[in-house]
mmCIF file of N, CA and C in Angstrom:
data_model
loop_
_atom_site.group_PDB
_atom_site.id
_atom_site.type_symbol
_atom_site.label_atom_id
_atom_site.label_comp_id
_atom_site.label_asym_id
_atom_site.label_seq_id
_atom_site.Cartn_x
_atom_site.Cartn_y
_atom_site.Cartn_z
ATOM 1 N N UNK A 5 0.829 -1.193 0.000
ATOM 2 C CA UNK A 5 0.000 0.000 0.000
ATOM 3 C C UNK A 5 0.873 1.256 0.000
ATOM 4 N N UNK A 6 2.568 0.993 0.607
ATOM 5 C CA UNK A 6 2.981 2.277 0.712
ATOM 6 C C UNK A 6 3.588 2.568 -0.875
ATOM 7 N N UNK A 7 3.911 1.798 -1.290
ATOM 8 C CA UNK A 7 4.391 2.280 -2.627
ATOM 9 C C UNK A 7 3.107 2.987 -3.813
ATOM 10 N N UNK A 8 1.910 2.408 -3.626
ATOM 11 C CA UNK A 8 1.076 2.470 -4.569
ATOM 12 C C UNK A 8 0.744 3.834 -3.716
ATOM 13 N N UNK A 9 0.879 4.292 -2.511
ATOM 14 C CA UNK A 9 0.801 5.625 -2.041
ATOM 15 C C UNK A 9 1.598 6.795 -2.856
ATOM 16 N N UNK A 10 2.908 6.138 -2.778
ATOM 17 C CA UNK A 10 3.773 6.665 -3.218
ATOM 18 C C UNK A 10 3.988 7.411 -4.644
ATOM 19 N N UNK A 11 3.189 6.143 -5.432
ATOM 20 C CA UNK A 11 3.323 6.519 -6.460
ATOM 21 C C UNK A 11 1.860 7.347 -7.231
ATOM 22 N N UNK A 12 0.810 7.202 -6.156
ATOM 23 C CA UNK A 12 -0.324 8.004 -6.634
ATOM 24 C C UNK A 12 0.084 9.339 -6.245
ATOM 25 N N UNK A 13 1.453 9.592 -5.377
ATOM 26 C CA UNK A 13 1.293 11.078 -4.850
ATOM 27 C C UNK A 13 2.089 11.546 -6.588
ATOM 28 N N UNK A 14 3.200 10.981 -6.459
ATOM 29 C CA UNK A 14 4.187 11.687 -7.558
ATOM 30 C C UNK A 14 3.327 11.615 -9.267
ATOM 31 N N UNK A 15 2.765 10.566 -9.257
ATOM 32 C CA UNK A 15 1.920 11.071 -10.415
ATOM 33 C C UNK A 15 0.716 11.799 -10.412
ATOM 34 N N UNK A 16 -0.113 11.890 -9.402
ATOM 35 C CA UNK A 16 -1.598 12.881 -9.302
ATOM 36 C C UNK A 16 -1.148 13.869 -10.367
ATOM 37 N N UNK A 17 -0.245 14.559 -10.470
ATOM 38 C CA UNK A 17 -0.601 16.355 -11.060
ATOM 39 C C UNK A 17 -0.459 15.956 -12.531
ATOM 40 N N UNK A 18 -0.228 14.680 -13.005
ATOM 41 C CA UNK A 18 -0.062 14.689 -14.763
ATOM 42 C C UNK A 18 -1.611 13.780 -15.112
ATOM 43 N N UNK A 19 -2.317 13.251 -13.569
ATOM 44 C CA UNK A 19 -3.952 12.913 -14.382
ATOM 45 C C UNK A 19 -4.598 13.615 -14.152
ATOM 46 N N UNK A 20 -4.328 15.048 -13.091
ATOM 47 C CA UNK A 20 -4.996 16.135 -13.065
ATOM 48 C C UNK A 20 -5.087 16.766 -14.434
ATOM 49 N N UNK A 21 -3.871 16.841 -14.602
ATOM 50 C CA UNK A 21 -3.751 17.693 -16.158
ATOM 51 C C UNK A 21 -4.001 17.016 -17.033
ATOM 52 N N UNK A 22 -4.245 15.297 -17.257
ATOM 53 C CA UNK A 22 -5.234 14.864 -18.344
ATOM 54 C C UNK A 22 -6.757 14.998 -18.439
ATOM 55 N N UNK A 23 -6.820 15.122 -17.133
ATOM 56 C CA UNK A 23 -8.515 15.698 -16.784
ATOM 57 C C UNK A 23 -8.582 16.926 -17.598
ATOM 58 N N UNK A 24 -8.313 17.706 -16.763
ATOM 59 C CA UNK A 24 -8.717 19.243 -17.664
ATOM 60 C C UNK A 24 -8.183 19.640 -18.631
ATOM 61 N N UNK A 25 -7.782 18.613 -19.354
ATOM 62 C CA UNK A 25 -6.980 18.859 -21.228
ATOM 63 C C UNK A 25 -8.471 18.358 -21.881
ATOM 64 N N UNK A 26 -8.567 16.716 -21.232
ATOM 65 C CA UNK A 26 -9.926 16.175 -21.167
ATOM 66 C C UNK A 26 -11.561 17.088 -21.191
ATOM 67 N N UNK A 27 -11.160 17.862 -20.428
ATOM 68 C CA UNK A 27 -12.491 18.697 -20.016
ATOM 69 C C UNK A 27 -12.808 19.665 -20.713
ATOM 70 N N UNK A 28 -11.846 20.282 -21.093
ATOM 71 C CA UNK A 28 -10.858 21.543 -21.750
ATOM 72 C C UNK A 28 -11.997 20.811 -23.556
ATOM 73 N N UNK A 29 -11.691 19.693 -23.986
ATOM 74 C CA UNK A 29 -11.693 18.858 -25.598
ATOM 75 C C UNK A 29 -13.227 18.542 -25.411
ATOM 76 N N UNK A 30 -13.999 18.568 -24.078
ATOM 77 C CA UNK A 30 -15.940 18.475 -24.366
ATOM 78 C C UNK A 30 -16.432 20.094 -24.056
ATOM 79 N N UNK A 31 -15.903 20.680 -23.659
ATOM 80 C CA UNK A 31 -16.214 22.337 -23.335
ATOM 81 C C UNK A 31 -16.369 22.510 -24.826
ATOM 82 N N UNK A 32 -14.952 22.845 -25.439
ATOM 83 C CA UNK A 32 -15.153 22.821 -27.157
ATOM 84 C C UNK A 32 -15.876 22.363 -28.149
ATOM 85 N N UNK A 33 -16.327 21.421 -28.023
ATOM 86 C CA UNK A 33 -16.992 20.472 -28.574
ATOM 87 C C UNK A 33 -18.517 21.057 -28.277
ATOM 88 N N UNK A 34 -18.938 21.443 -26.906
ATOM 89 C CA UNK A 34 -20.313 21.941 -26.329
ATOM 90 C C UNK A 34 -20.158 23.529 -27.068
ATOM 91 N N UNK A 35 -19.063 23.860 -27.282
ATOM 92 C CA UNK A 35 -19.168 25.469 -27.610
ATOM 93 C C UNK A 35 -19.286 25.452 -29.272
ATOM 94 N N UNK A 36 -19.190 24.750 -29.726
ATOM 95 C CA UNK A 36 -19.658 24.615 -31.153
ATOM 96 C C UNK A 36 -20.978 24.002 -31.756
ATOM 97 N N UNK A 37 -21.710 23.766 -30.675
ATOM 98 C CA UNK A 37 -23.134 23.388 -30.629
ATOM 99 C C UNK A 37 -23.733 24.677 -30.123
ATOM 100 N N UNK A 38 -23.086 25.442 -29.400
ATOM 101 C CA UNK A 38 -24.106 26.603 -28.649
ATOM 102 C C UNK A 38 -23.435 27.699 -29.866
ATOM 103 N N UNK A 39 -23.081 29.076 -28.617
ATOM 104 C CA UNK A 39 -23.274 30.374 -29.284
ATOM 105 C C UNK A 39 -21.360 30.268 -28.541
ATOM 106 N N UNK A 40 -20.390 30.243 -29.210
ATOM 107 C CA UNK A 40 -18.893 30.280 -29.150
ATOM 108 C C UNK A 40 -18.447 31.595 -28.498
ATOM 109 N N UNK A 41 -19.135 32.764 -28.538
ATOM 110 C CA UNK A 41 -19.056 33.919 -28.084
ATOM 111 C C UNK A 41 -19.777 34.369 -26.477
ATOM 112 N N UNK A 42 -20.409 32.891 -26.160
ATOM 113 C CA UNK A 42 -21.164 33.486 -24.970
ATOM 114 C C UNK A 42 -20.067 32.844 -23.699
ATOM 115 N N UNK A 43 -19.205 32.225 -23.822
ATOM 116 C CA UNK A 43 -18.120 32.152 -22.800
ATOM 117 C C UNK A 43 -17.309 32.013 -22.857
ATOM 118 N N UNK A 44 -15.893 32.319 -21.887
ATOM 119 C CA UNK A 44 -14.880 32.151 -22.233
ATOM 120 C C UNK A 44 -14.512 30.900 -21.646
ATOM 121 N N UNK A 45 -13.139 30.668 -22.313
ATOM 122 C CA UNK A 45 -12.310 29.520 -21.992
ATOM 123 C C UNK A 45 -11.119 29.119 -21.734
ATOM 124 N N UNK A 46 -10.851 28.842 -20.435
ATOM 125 C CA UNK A 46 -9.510 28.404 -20.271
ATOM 126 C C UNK A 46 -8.586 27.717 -21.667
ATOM 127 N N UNK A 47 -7.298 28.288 -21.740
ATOM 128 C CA UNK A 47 -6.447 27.532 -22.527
ATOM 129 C C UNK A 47 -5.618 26.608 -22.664
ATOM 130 N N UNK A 48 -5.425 25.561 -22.744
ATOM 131 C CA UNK A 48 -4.311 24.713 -22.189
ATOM 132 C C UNK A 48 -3.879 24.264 -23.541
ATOM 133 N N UNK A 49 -2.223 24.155 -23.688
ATOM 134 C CA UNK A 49 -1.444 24.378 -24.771
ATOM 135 C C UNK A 49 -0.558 23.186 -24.779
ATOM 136 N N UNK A 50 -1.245 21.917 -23.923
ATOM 137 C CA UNK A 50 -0.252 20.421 -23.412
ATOM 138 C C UNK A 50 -0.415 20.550 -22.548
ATOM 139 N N UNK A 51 0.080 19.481 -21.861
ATOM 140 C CA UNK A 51 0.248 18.798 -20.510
ATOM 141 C C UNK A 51 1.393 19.904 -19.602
ATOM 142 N N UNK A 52 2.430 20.189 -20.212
ATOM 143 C CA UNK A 52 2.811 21.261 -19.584
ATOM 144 C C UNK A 52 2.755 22.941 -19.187
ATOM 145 N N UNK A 53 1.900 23.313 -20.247
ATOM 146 C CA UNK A 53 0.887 24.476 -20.059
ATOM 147 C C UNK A 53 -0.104 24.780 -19.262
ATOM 148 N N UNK A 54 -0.868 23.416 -19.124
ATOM 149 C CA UNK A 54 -2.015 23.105 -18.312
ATOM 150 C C UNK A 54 -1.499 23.152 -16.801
ATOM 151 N N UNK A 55 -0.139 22.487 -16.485
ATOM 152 C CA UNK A 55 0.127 22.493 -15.183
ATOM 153 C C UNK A 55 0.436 24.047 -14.557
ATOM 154 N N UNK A 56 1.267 24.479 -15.283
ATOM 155 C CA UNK A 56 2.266 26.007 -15.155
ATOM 156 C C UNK A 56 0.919 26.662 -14.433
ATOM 157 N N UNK A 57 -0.273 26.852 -15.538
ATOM 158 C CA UNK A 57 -1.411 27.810 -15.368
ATOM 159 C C UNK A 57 -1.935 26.997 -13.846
ATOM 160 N N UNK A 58 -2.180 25.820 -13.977
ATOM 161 C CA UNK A 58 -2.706 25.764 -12.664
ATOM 162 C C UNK A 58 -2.003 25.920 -11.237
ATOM 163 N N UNK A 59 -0.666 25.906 -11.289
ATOM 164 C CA UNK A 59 0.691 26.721 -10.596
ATOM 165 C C UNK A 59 0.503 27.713 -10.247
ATOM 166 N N UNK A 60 0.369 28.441 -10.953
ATOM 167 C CA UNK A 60 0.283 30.043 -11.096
ATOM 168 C C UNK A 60 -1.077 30.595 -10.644
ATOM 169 N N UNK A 61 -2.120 29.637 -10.733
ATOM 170 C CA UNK A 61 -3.277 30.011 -10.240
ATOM 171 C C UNK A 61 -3.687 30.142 -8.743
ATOM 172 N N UNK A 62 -3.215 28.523 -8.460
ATOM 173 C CA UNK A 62 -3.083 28.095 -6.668
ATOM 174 C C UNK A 62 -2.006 27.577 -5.889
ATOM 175 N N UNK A 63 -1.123 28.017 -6.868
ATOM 176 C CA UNK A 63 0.093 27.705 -6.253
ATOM 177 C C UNK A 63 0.303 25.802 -5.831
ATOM 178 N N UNK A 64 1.479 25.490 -5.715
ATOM 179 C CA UNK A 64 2.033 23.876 -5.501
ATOM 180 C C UNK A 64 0.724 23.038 -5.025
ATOM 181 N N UNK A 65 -0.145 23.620 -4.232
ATOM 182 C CA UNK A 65 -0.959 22.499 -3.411
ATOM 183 C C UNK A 65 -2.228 22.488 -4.463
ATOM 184 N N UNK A 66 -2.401 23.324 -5.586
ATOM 185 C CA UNK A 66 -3.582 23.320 -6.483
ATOM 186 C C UNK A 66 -3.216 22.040 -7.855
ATOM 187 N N UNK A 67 -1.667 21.613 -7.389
ATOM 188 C CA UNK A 67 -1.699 20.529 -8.414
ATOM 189 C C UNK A 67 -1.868 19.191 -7.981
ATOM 190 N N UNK A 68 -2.444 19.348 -6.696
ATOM 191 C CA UNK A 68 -2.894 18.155 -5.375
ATOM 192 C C UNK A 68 -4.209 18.162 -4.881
ATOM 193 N N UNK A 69 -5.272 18.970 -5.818
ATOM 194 C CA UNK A 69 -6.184 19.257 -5.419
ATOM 195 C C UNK A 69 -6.836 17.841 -5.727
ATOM 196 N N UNK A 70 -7.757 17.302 -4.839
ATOM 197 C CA UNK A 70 -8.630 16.174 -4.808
ATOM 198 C C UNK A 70 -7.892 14.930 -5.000
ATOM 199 N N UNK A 71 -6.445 15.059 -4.246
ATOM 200 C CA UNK A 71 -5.860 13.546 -4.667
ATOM 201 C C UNK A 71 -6.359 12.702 -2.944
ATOM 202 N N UNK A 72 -7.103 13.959 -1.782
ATOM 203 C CA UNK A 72 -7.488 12.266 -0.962
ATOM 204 C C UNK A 72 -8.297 11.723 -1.472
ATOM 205 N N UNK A 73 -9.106 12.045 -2.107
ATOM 206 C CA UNK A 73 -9.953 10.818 -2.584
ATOM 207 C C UNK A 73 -9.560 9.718 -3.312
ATOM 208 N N UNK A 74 -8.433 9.972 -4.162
ATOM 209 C CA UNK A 74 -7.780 9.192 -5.012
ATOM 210 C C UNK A 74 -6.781 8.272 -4.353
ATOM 211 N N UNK A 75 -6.093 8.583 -3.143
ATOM 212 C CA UNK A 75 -5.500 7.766 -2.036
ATOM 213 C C UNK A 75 -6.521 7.349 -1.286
ATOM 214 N N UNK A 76 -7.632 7.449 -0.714
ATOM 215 C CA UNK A 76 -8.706 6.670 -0.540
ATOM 216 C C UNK A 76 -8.629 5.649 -1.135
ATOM 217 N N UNK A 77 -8.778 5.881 -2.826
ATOM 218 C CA UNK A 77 -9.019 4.255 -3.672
ATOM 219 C C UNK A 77 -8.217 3.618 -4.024
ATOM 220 N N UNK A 78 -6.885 4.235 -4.001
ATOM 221 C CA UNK A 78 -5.721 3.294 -4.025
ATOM 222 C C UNK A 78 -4.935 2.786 -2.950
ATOM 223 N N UNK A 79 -5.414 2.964 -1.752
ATOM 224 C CA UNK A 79 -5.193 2.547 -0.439
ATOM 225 C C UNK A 79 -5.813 1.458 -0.244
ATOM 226 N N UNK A 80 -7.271 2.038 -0.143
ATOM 227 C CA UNK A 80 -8.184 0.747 -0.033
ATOM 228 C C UNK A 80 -8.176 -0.632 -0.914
ATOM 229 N N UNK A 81 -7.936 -0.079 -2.451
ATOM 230 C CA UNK A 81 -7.741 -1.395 -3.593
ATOM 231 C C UNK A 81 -6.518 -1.971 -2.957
ATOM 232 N N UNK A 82 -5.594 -1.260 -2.469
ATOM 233 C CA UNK A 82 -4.555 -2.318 -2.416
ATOM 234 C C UNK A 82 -4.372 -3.431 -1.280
ATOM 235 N N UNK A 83 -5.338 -2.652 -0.634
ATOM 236 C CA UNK A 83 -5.170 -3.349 0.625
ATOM 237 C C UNK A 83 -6.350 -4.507 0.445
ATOM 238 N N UNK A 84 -7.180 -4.094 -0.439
ATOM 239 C CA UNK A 84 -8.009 -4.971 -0.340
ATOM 240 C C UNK A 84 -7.677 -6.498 -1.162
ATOM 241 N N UNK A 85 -6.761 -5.926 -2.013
ATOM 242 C CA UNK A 85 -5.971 -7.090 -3.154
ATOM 243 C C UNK A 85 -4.881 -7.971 -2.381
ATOM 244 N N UNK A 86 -3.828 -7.293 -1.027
ATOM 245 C CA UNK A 86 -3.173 -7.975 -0.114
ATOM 246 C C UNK A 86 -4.233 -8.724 0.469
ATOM 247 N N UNK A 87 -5.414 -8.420 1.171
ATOM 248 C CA UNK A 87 -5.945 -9.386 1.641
ATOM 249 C C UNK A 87 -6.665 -10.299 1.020
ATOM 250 N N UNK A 88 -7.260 -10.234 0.139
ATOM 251 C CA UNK A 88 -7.681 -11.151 -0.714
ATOM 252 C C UNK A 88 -6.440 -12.572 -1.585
ATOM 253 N N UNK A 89 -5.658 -11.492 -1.712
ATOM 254 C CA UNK A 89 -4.498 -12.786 -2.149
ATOM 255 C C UNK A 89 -3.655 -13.368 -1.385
ATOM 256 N N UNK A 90 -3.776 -13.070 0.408
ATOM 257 C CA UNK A 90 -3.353 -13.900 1.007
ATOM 258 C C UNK A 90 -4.524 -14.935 1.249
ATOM 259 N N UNK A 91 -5.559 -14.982 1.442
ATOM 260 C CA UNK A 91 -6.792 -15.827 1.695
ATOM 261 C C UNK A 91 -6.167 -17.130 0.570
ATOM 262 N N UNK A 92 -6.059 -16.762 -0.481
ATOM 263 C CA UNK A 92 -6.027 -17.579 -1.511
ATOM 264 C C UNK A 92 -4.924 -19.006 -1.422
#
């Protein structure tokens, strides 16, 4: 469990930033069905653009935003997979 900790901390901020590249590609998609002029839109220019701006927005802890929940489920899966495969 501690490694899969480990490694959900050091990667969180690059599936954050596939999220809202993600989010960023149906916004667009919704703004070409509506009126393109009635809102604006964040820009993200890659995976490393996307992070910088969200840096710059909330500073280091905004690229950690909502990862307990995500150590929630990779805590719990793992632990739940140690115990299950010792039963076995």
């Amino acid at each position: 469990a501690l490694s899969k900790t480990v490694a959900t901390v050091i990667t969180y901020p690059l599936q954050l930033g596939q999220v809202l590249i993600r989010l960023q590609k149906n916004e667009l998609k919704d703004l070409e069905q509506a009126d393109p002029s009635s809102m604006e839109l964040e820009e993200y220019n890659g995976m490393a653009d996307c992070l910088y701006q969200q840096y710059t927005r909330g500073g280091f802890s905004s690229l950690f935003q909502g990862m307990s929940s995500k150590l929630v489920q990779t805590v719990g899966q793992a632990s739940f997979i140690f115990v299950t495969y010792e039963q076995m």
